[in-house]
Each structure stands twice: as C-alpha cells, then as structure tokens.
Short mmCIF file of C-alpha atoms (C1' of nucleotides) in Angstrom, two decimals:
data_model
loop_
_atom_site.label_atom_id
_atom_site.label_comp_id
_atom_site.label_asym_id
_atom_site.label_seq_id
_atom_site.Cartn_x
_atom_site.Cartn_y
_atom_site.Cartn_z
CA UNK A 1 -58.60 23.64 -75.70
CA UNK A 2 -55.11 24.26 -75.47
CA UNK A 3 -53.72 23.05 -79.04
CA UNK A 4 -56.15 21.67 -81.90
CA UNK A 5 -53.74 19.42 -84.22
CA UNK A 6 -56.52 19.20 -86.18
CA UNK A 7 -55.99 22.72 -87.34
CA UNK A 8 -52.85 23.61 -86.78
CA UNK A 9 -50.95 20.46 -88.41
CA UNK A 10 -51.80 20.94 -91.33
CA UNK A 11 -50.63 24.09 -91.52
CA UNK A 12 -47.61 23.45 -90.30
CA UNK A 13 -47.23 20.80 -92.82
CA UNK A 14 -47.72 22.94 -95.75
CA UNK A 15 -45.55 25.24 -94.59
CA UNK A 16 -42.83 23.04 -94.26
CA UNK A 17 -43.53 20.02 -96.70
CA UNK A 18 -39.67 19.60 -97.24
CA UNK A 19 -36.88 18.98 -94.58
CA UNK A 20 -37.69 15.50 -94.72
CA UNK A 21 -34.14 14.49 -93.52
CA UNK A 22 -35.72 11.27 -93.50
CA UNK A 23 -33.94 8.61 -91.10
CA UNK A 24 -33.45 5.49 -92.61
CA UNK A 25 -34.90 2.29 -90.61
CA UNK A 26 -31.97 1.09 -89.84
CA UNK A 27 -32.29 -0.48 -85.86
CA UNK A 28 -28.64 -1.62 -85.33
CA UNK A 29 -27.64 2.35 -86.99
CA UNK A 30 -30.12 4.01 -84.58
CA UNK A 31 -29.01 1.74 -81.40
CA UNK A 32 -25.16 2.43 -82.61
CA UNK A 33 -26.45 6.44 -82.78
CA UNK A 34 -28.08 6.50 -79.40
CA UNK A 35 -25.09 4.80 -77.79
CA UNK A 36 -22.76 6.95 -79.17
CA UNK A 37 -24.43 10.45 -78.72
CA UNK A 38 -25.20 8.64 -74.72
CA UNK A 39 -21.45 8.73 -74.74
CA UNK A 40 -20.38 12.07 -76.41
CA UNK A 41 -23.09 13.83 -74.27
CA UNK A 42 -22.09 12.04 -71.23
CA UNK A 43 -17.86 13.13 -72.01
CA UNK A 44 -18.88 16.77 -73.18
CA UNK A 45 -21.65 17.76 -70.28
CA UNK A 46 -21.19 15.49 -67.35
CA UNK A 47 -23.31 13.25 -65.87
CA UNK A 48 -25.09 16.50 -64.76
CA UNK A 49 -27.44 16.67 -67.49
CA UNK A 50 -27.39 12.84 -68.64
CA UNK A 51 -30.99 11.83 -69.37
CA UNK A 52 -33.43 10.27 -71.13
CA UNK A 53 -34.34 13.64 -73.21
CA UNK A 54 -30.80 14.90 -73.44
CA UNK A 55 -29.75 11.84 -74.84
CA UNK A 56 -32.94 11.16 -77.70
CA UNK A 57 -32.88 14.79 -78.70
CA UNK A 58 -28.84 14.48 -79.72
CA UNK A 59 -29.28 11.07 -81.17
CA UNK A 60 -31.98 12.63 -83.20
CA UNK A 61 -34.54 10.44 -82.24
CA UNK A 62 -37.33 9.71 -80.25
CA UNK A 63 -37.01 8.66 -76.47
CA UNK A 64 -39.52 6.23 -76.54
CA UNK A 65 -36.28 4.05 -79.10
CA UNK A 66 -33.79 4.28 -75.97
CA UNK A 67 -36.20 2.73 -73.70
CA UNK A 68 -37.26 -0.12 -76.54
CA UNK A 69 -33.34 -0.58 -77.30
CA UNK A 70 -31.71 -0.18 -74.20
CA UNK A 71 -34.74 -0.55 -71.08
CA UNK A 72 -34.24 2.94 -70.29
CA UNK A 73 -31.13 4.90 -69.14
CA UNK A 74 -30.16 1.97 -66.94
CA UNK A 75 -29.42 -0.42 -69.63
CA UNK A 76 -27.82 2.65 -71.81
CA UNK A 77 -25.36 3.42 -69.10
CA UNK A 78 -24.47 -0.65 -68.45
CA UNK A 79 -23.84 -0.42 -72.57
CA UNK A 80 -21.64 2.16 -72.02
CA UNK A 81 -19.79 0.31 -68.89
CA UNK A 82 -19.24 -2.73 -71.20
CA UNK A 83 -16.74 -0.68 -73.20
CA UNK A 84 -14.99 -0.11 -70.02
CA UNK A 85 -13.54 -3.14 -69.63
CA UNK A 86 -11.26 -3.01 -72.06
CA UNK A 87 -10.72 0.58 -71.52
CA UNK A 88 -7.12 0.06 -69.92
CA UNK A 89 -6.38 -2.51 -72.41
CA UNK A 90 -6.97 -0.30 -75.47
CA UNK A 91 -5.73 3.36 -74.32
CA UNK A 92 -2.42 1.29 -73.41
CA UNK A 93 0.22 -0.29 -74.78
CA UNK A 94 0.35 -3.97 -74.05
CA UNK A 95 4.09 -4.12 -74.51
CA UNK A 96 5.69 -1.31 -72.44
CA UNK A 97 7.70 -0.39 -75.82
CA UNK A 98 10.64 -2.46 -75.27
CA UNK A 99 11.05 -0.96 -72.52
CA UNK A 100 13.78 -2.66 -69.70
CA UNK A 101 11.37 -2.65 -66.81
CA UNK A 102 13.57 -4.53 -63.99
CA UNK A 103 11.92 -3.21 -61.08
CA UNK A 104 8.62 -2.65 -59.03
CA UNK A 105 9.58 0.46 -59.66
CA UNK A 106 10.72 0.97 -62.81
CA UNK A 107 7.03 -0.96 -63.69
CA UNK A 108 4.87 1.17 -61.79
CA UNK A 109 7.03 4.72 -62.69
CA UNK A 110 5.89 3.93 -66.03
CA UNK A 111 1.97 2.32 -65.49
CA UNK A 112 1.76 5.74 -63.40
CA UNK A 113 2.67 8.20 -66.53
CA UNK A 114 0.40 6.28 -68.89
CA UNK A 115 -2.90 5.92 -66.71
CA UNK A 116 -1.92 9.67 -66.43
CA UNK A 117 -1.84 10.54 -69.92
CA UNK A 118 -4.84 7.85 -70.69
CA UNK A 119 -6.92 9.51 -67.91
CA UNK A 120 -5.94 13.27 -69.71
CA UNK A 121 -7.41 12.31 -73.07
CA UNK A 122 -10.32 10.29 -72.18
CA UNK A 123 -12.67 12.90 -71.65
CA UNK A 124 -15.73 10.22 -71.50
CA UNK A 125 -13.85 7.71 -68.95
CA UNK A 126 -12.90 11.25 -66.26
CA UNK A 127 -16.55 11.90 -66.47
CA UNK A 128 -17.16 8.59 -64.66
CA UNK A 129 -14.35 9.05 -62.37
CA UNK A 130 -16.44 12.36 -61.32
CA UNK A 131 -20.11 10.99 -61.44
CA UNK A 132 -18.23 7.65 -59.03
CA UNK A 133 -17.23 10.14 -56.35
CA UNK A 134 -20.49 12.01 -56.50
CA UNK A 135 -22.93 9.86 -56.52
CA UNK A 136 -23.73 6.50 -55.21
CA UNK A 137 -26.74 4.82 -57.13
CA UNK A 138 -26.56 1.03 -58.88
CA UNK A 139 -25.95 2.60 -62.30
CA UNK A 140 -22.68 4.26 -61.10
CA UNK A 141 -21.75 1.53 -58.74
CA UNK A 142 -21.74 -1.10 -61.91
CA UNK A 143 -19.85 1.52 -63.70
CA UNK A 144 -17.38 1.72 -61.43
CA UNK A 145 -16.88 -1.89 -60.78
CA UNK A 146 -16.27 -2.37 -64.14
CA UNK A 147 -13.32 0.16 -64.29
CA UNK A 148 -11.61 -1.26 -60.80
CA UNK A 149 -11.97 -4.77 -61.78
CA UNK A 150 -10.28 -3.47 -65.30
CA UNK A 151 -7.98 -1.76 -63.99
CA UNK A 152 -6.80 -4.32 -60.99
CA UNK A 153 -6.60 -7.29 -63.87
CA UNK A 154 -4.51 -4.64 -66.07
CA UNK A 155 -2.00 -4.32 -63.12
CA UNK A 156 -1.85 -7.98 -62.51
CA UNK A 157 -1.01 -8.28 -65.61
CA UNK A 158 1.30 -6.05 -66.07
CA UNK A 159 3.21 -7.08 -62.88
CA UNK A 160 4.51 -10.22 -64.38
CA UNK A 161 7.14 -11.74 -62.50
CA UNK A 162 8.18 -8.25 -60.30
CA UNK A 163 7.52 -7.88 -56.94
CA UNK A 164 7.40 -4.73 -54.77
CA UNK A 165 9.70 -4.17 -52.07
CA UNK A 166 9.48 -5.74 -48.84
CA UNK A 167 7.21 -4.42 -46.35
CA UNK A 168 5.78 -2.08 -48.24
CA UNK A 169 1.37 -2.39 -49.02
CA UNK A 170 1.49 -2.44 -52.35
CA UNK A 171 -2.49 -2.82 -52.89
CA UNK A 172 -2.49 0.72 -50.45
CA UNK A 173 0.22 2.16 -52.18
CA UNK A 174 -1.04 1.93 -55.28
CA UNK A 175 -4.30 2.99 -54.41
CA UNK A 176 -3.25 6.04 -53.06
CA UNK A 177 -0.96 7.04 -56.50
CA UNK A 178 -3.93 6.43 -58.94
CA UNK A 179 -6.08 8.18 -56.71
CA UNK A 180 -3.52 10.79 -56.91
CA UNK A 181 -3.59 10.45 -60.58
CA UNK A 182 -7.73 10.28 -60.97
CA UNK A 183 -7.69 13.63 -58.69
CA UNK A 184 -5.27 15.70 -60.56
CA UNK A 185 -6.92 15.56 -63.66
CA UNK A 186 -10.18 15.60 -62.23
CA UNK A 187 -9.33 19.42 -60.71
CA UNK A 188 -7.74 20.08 -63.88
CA UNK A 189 -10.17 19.17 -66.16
CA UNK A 190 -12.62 21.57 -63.98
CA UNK A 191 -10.60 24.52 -62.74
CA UNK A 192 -6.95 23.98 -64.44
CA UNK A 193 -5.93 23.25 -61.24
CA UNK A 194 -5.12 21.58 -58.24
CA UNK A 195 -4.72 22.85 -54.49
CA UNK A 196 -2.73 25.72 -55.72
CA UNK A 197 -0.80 23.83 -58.96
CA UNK A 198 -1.51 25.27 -61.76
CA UNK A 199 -2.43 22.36 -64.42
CA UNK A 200 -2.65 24.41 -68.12
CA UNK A 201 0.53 24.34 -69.87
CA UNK A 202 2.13 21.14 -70.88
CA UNK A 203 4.90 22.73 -68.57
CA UNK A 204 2.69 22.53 -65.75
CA UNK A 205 1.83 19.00 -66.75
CA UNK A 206 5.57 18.17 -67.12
CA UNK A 207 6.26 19.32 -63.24
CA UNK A 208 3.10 17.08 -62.33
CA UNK A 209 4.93 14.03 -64.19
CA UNK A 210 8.09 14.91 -62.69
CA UNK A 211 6.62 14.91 -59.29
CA UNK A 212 4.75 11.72 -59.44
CA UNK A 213 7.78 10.10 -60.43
CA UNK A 214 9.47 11.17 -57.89
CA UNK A 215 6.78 9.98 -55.32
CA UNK A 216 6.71 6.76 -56.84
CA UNK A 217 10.34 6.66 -56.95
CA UNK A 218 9.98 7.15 -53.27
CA UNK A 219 8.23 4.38 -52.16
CA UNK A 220 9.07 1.72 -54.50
CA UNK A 221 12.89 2.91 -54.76
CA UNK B 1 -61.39 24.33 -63.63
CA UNK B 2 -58.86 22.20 -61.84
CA UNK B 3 -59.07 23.91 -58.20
CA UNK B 4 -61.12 26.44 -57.19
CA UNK B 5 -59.82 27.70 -53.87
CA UNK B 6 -63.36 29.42 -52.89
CA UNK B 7 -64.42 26.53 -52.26
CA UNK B 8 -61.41 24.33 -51.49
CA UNK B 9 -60.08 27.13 -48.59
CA UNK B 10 -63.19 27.27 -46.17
CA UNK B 11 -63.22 24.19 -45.50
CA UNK B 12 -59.44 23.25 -45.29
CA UNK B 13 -59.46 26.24 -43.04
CA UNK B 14 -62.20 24.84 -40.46
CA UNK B 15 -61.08 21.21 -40.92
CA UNK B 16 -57.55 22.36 -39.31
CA UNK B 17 -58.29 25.60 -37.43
CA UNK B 18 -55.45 25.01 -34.52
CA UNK B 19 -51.82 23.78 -35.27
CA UNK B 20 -50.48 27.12 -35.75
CA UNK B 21 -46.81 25.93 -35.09
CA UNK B 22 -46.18 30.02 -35.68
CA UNK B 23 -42.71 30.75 -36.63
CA UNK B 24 -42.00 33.78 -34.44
CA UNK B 25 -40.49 36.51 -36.28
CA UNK B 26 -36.88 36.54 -35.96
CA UNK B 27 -35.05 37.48 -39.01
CA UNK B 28 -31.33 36.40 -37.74
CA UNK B 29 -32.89 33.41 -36.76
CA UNK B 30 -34.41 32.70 -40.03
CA UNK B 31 -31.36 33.64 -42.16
CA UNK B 32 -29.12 31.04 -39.54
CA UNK B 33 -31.65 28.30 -40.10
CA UNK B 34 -31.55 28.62 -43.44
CA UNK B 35 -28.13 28.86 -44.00
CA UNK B 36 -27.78 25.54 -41.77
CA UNK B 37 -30.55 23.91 -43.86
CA UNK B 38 -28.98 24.57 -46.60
CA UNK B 39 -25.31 23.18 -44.89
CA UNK B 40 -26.51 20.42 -44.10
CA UNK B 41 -28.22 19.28 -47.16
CA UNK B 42 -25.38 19.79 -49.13
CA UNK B 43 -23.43 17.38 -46.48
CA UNK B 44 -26.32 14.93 -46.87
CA UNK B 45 -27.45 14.82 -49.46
CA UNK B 46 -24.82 15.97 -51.89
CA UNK B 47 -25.30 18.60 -54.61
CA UNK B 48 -27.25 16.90 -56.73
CA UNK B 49 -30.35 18.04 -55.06
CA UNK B 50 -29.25 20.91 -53.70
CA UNK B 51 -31.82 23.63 -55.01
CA UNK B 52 -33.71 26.55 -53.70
CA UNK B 53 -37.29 23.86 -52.88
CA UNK B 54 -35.34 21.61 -51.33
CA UNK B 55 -33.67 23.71 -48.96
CA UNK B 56 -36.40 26.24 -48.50
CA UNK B 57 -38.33 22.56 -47.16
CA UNK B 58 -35.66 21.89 -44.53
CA UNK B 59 -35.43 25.26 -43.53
CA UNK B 60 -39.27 24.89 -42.80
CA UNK B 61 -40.00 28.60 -44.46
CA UNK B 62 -40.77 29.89 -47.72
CA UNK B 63 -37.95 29.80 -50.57
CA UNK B 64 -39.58 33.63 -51.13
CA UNK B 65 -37.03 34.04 -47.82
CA UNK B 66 -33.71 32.96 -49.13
CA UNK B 67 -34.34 35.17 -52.01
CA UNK B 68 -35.22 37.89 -49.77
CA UNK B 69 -31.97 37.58 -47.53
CA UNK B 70 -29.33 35.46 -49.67
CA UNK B 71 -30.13 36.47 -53.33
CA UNK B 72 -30.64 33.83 -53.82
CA UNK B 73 -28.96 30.38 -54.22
CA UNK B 74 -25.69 31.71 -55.25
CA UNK B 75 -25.72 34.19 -52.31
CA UNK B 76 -26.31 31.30 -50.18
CA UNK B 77 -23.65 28.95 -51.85
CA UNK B 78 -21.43 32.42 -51.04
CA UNK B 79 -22.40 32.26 -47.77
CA UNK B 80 -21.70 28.39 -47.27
CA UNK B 81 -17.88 29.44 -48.88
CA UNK B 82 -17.23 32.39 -46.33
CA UNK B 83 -16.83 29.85 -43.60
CA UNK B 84 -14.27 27.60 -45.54
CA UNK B 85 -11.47 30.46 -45.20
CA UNK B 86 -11.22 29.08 -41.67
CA UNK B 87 -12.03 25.51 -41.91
CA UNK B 88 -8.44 23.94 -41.85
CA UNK B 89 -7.67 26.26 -38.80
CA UNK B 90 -10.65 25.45 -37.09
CA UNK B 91 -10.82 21.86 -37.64
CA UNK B 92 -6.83 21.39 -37.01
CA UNK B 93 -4.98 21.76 -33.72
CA UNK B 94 -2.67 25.07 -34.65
CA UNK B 95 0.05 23.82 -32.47
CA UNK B 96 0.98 20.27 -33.42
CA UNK B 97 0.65 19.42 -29.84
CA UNK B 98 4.19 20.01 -28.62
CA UNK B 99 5.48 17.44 -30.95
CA UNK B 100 8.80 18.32 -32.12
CA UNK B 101 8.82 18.44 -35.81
CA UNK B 102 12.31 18.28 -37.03
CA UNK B 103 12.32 17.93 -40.70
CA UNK B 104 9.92 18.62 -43.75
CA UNK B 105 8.82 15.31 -43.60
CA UNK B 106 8.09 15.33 -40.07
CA UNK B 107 5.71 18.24 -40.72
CA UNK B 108 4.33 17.03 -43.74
CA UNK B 109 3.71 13.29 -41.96
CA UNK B 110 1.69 14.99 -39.95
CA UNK B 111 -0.36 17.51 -42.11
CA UNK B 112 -1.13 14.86 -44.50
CA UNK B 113 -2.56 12.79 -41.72
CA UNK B 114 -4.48 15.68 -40.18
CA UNK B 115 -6.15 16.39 -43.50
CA UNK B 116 -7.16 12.58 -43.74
CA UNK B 117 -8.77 12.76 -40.60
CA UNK B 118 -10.56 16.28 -40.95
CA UNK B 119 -11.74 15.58 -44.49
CA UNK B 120 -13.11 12.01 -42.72
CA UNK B 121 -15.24 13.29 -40.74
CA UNK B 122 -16.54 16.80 -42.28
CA UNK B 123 -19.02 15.76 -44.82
CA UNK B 124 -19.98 19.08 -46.19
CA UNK B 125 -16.11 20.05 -47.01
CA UNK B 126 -16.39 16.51 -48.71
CA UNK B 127 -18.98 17.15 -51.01
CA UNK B 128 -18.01 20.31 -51.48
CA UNK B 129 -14.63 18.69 -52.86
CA UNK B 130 -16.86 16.24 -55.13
CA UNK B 131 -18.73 19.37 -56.49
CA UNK B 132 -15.35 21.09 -57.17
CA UNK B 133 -14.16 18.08 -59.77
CA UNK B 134 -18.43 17.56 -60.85
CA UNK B 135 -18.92 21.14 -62.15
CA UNK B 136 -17.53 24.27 -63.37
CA UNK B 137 -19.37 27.03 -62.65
CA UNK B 138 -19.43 30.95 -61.56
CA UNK B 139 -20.45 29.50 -58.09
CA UNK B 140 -18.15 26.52 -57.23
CA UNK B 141 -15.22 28.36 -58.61
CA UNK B 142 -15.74 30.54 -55.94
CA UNK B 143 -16.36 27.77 -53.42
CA UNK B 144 -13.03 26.31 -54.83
CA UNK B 145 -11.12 29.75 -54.41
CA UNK B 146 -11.79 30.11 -50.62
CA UNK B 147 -10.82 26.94 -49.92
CA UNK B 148 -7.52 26.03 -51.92
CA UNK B 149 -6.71 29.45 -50.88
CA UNK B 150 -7.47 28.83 -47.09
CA UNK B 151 -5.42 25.67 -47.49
CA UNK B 152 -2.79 27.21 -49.12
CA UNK B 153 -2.55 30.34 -46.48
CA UNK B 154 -2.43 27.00 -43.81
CA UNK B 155 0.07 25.19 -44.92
CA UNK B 156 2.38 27.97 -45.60
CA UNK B 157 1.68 29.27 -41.90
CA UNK B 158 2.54 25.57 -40.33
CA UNK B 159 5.62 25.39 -42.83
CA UNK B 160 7.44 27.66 -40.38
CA UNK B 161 11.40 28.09 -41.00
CA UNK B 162 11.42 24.15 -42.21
CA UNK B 163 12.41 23.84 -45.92
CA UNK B 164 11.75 20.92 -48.23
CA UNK B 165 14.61 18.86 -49.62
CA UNK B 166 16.66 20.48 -52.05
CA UNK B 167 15.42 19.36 -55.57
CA UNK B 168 11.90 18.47 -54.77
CA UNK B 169 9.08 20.62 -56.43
CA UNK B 170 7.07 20.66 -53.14
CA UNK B 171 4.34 22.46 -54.65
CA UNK B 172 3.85 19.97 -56.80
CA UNK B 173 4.45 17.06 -54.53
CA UNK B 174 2.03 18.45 -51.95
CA UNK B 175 -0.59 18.62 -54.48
CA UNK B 176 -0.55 15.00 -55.54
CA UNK B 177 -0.47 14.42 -52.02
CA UNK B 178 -3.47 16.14 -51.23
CA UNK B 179 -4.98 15.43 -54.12
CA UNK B 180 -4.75 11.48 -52.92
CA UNK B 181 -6.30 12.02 -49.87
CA UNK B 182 -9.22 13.61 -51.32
CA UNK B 183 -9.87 11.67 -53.51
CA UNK B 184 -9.21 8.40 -51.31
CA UNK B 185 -11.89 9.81 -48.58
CA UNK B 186 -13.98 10.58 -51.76
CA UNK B 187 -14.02 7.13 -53.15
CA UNK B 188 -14.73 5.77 -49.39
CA UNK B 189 -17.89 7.88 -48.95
CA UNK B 190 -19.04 6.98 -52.13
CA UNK B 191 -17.81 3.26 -52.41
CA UNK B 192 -16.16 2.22 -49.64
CA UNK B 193 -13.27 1.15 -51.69
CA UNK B 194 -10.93 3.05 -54.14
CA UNK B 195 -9.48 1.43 -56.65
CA UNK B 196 -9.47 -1.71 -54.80
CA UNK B 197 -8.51 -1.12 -51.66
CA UNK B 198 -10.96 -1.70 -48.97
CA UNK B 199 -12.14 1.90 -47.06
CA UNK B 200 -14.54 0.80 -44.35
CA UNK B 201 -13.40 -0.56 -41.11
CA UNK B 202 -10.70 1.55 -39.19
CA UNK B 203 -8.26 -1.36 -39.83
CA UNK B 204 -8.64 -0.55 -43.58
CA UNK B 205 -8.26 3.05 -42.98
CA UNK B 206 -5.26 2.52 -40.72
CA UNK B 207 -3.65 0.86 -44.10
CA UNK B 208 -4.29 3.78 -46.40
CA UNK B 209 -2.65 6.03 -43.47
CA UNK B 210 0.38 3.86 -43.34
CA UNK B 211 0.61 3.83 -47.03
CA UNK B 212 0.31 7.06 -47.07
CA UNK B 213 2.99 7.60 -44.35
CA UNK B 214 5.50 5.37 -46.53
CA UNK B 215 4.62 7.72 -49.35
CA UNK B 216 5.50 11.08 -48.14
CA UNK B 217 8.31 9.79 -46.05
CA UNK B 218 9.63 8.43 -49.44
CA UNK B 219 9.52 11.99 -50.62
CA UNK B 220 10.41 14.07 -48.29
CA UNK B 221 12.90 11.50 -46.20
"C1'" DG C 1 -54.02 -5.37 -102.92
"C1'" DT C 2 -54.20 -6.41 -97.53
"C1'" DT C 3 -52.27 -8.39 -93.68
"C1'" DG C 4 -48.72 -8.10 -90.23
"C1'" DC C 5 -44.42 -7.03 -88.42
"C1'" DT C 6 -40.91 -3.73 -87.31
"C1'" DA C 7 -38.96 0.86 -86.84
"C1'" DC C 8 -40.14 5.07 -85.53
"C1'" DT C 9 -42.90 9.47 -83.89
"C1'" DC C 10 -46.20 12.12 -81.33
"C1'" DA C 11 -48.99 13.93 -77.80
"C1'" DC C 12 -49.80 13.77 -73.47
"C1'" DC C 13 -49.48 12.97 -68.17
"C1'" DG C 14 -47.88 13.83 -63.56
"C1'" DG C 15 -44.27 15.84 -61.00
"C1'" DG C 16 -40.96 18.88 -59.54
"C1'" DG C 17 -37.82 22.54 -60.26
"C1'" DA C 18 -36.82 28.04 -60.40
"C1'" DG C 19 -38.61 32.27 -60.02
"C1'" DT C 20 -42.21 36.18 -59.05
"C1'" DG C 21 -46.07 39.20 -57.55
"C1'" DA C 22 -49.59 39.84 -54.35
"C1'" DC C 23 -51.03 39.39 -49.91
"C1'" DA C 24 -51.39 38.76 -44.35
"C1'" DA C 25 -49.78 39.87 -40.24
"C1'" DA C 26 -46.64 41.33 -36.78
"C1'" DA C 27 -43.63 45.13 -35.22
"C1'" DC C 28 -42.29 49.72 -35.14
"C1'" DG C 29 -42.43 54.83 -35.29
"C1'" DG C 30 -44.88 58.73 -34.91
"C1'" DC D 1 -54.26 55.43 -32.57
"C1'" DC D 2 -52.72 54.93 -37.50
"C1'" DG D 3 -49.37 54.29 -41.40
"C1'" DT D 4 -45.14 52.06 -42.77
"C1'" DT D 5 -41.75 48.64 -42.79
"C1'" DT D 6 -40.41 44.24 -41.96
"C1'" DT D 7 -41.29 39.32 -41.88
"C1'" DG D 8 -43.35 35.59 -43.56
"C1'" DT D 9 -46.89 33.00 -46.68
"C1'" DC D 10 -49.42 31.73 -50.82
"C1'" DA D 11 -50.63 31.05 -55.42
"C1'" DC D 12 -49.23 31.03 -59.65
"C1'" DT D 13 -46.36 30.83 -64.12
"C1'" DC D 14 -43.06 28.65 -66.97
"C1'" DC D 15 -40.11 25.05 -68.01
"C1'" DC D 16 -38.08 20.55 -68.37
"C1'" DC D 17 -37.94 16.00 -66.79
"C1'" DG D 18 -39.14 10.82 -66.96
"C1'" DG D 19 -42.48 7.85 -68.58
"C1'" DT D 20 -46.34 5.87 -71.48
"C1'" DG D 21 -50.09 4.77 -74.84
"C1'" DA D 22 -51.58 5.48 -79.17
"C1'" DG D 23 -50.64 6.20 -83.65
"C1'" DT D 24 -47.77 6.35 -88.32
"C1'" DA D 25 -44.62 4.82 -92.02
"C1'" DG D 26 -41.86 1.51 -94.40
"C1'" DC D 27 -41.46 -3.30 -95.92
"C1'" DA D 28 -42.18 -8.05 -96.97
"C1'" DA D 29 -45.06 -12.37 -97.66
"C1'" DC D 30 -49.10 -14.00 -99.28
#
DNA sequence: GTTGCTACTCACCGGGGAGTGACAAAACGG
DNA sequence: CCGTTTTGTCACTCCCCGGTGAGTAGCAAC
C-alpha cells in the first residue's frame, strides 16, 4: 500500500545503473572500517549520538554487519576499550627524556604536564572521560575500568624507586590533580573554559601549566 | 484501519466512567509543578532523558503545557538556570560562622571544602556540571554562564580585603581547584571511585577532603 | 553448471521522541 | 444569560532509533 518495490525499483535502478562504488568483501577491512568510524564518530560527536545507525551509516555499511562482527554496540564499545589499555603507554614517553627526575615531585610535576597535553589531543579518549561522568551503564563502567587500571599501572610504573613525602595520601593526592587535569580540559574542550579561566590561547594553556605546577609543587615540595 | 476510536471511545468511556483525579485549574500551580518535574528529573535521572515526554509525564499534564508557558524546553532549561545565580549563596553559610579567617589560605581551606560538601549533596547542580563538559549547546552555555558567573560574583564577595600570595595566578589556581572537586564528586556519583581512589563511605570522602586540604594549603600556605 | 558458504543489503517492525492543531471545559466579563 | 479567554486534553504527524528476518551477490569446490 504504502511503497510497491515491485514498481518503483526498477525504476530507480535504471535511473541510476552506475554508482556502483562497489565494496569489496573484505570482512577483516569492513570490521577494521566499522571500528574505526565507531571511534571517529564517538571523538567528533560525543557519546550523545553513538549508535547502532550513526555508526553503520559512517562506516558505509549496513547495521545488521556491526551486530554480526561485534554483538551489537556492546561488543563495539569493549573493542574500542581494548585500545585503552595501552592508551597511557603509547601517548607517553616511556623514558621521561633523560630527564633527572630525583623527586616525588619532580616525577609527578612532569606525569602531570604530559597526561595534560595527552588528555588535550586525544579527542576520542576526553569523550570517555565525559560519557564516565555522565552516565553509569556496564558499557561505560568497563570503559572506564580499563582507563583507571591503565592509568594506576602507568603510575606504578613510573614511580620506580621514589617515594612521596611523608604523611602526605598520595593515592588522594593524586586523584585529586588528574581529576583536576580530566576537568580542565573537559570545560575547555566544551566552552573554552573553566570557572572563569579562559582556556583558548596556548597562553591561557601556559598559565594552566604554570599553575598546576605550582599546586603540585605544593604538596609534593 | 489500525484504531478506530468510534468504536474504541464508548466503551473505554463506560468501562472507566469515575476516576476523574481532575487537575483543578491553577495555572501558577501548573507552571511550579512543571518546572519541579522537570528539576528533578534532570537531578535523577540525568540529561540523557531529559525531554519534553518525559517531563510532561512527571509533571502529570500535557507537554502541550510547557509549550504553552515555557516555550518550550529551552525556556524551561532557562528557567532551571535563573535559580543557579543564587545557588552558592543559598546553599553556603554567608558568614563563615565567626571563624576567623586570617590568610588566603584560610579562606580558600574553607571555600574549597564548602563547595565539596554543597556539590555532594545537590544532585541537580551535579548533573548540571556533567551536562556542562557532555554538550555544547545554545542552552547549556547559558546554564554554564549563570553559574560560573554566580560562582565567580561569590567568591569575589567572600574574598574580602584578603589577597593571595604574591606570585600565585589565583585565578588560575582556583580553577584547577574547583575544577578537582567537580570532577571528584562527579566521578563518585557516577563510579564511586575516581581514578582509583575509593568515593563511597564518609571515611573515603574524609581522605579526598584532607587531600584536598594538603593541596590548597600547599598553594596558598 | 549447481551446491554451499560467506559477506553483505534491504525492508520492515515496534517504540518513543518532538512538535502541532483541534477540541472540551472551566472561569471570567459583560 | 451568553461570548470570550484561559486552562487543560487528545489525536495525530513526522522522524529516527534499535532490532530482526529474509533475501542477494560474490566465490570456491565438486
């Protein structure tokens, strides 16, 4: 009643019998294309319009692939959490350049200024920071286990042999500073600001950097 | 085809002649129960399903009303962000309770922990925050505005005569201070952790203060 | 060939969202 | 009393979502 394909494919078939921008059958290239646009849509809109449809149409293929490949968004978002374990690992150096690091402090100065900078221009990874805070589902909760556990391993790792001053929480501590860090680029990234500091210019960044050295100067001397 | 209310309404209509439940007309009333409906969705439920339906529902009238007297959702949302100029004011003791604040650090010891605690236990400021770093639109800029603004205006009126330690960007600092502790009561609500520290018992919580303490004392002296 | 597997597409379903126009009924003004 | 305005309700359209079942196109072995 509504829409006869018998009459109005063919039609439509003549009328376009090129385009056939045919997709090769390639199933590790298609599963490699839906993870990837999962990712690029997830960094460039948000987790705000992340679905099943969003996902197919900017892969360029058919929804019913993402739930043979991947079980459905579920299993596309847990492919995209695997990457995240390494995340710290591969944004940062292993080796701190050379660098003298003799103290807590001088460590954490300098962990503080790269998560910073890591966090900046990882569009895909602050995305996740935002969807962790906002919602509170299984998906996002494996997501963000992923990233802590990544991210607590990093810093034991990193620690080596230092230890931070006496009396001082340094679990707390440094709980508070990267979720000092995550928050500051968080409001930048969605109003180019934070509670009345403007975040635009790389000036603006450099005060923020200056700052947070300073406050981790503070506490860990 | 699919319903045909002449027949259909007769008999719904006899089956359930009583239960009239009338809303009396009372159009300040309405417009205050929607505006609370919609209030405390958003601090329930978050703003992923915040929408017209949904608050129309808990309202218990017709989302023709909130169109009628709010324009709208974004009058509404406009609505919800006219009482965030006074939040901080109204959910913080003006006077610091006769404590004698001596120093910049004193006063921003304090603040910091006063924010903690409001944010803690205000749920719709909270999500409100986790829509601010989630979205960028016409309408949470707005919501944004009001209340950096209102915080601003606040702690520039509690500042009094005191003055920050020469060579400190307090701006600056302040920010990555407050941007800590919303981000820290953020991670709680959503995870009960943040980057793995524990956020659920009050023991936990009286950690994160401490830390935080240790931090702005660090700063500030 | 044709049989069978795999990669892929299509058409459709139910559901829920935003938004709108027409209507019912109470309240008000004369 | 009657007409108008205000208040509230209903029914409907359009759109997009997640999900599924049925079908198509390439490809390889027999």
């Amino acid at each position: 009643m509504l829409n006869d394909p018998m009459v109005l494919t063919p039609i439509a078939a003549a009328a376009v019998p090129v385009e056939p921008e045919k997709r090769i059958r390639d199933r590790g290239a298609t599963e490699k294309a839906i993870l990837n646009a999962a990712k690029s849509l997830l960094a460039e809109e948000g987790f705000q319009n992340f679905g099943i449809n969003a996902v197919a149409r900017r892969a360029g293929c058919d929804k019913q692939l993402i739930y043979r490949y991947y079980g459905g968004l579920n299993g596309l978002v847990e492919a995209i959490g695997a990457d995240l374990g390494t995340w710290v690992k591969d944004r940062i150096p292993e080796d701190t350049g050379g660098m003298f690091l003799l103290t807590y402090g001088d460590l954490m100065e300098r962990l503080s200024l790269l998560f910073l900078e890591a966090l900046r221009d990882d569009p895909l990874v602050l995305r996740i920071v935002a969807w962790e805070v906002s919602e509170n589902t299984e998906q996002v909760r494996r997501l963000s286990e992923a990233r802590s556990k990544a991210l607590a391993n990093w810093l034991e790792r990193m620690r080596g042999s230092l230890t931070p001053p006496k009396g001082v929480d340094a679990v707390a501590v440094n709980a508070i500073l990267f979720a000092a860090i995550q928050h500051i680029v968080l409001s930048a990234s969605a109003a180019e600001q934070c509670a009345g500091l403007a975040l635009k210019t790389s000036k603006d960044w450099e005060k923020a950097a200056t700052a947070l050295k300073r406050i981790v100067r503070g506490v860990y001397g």
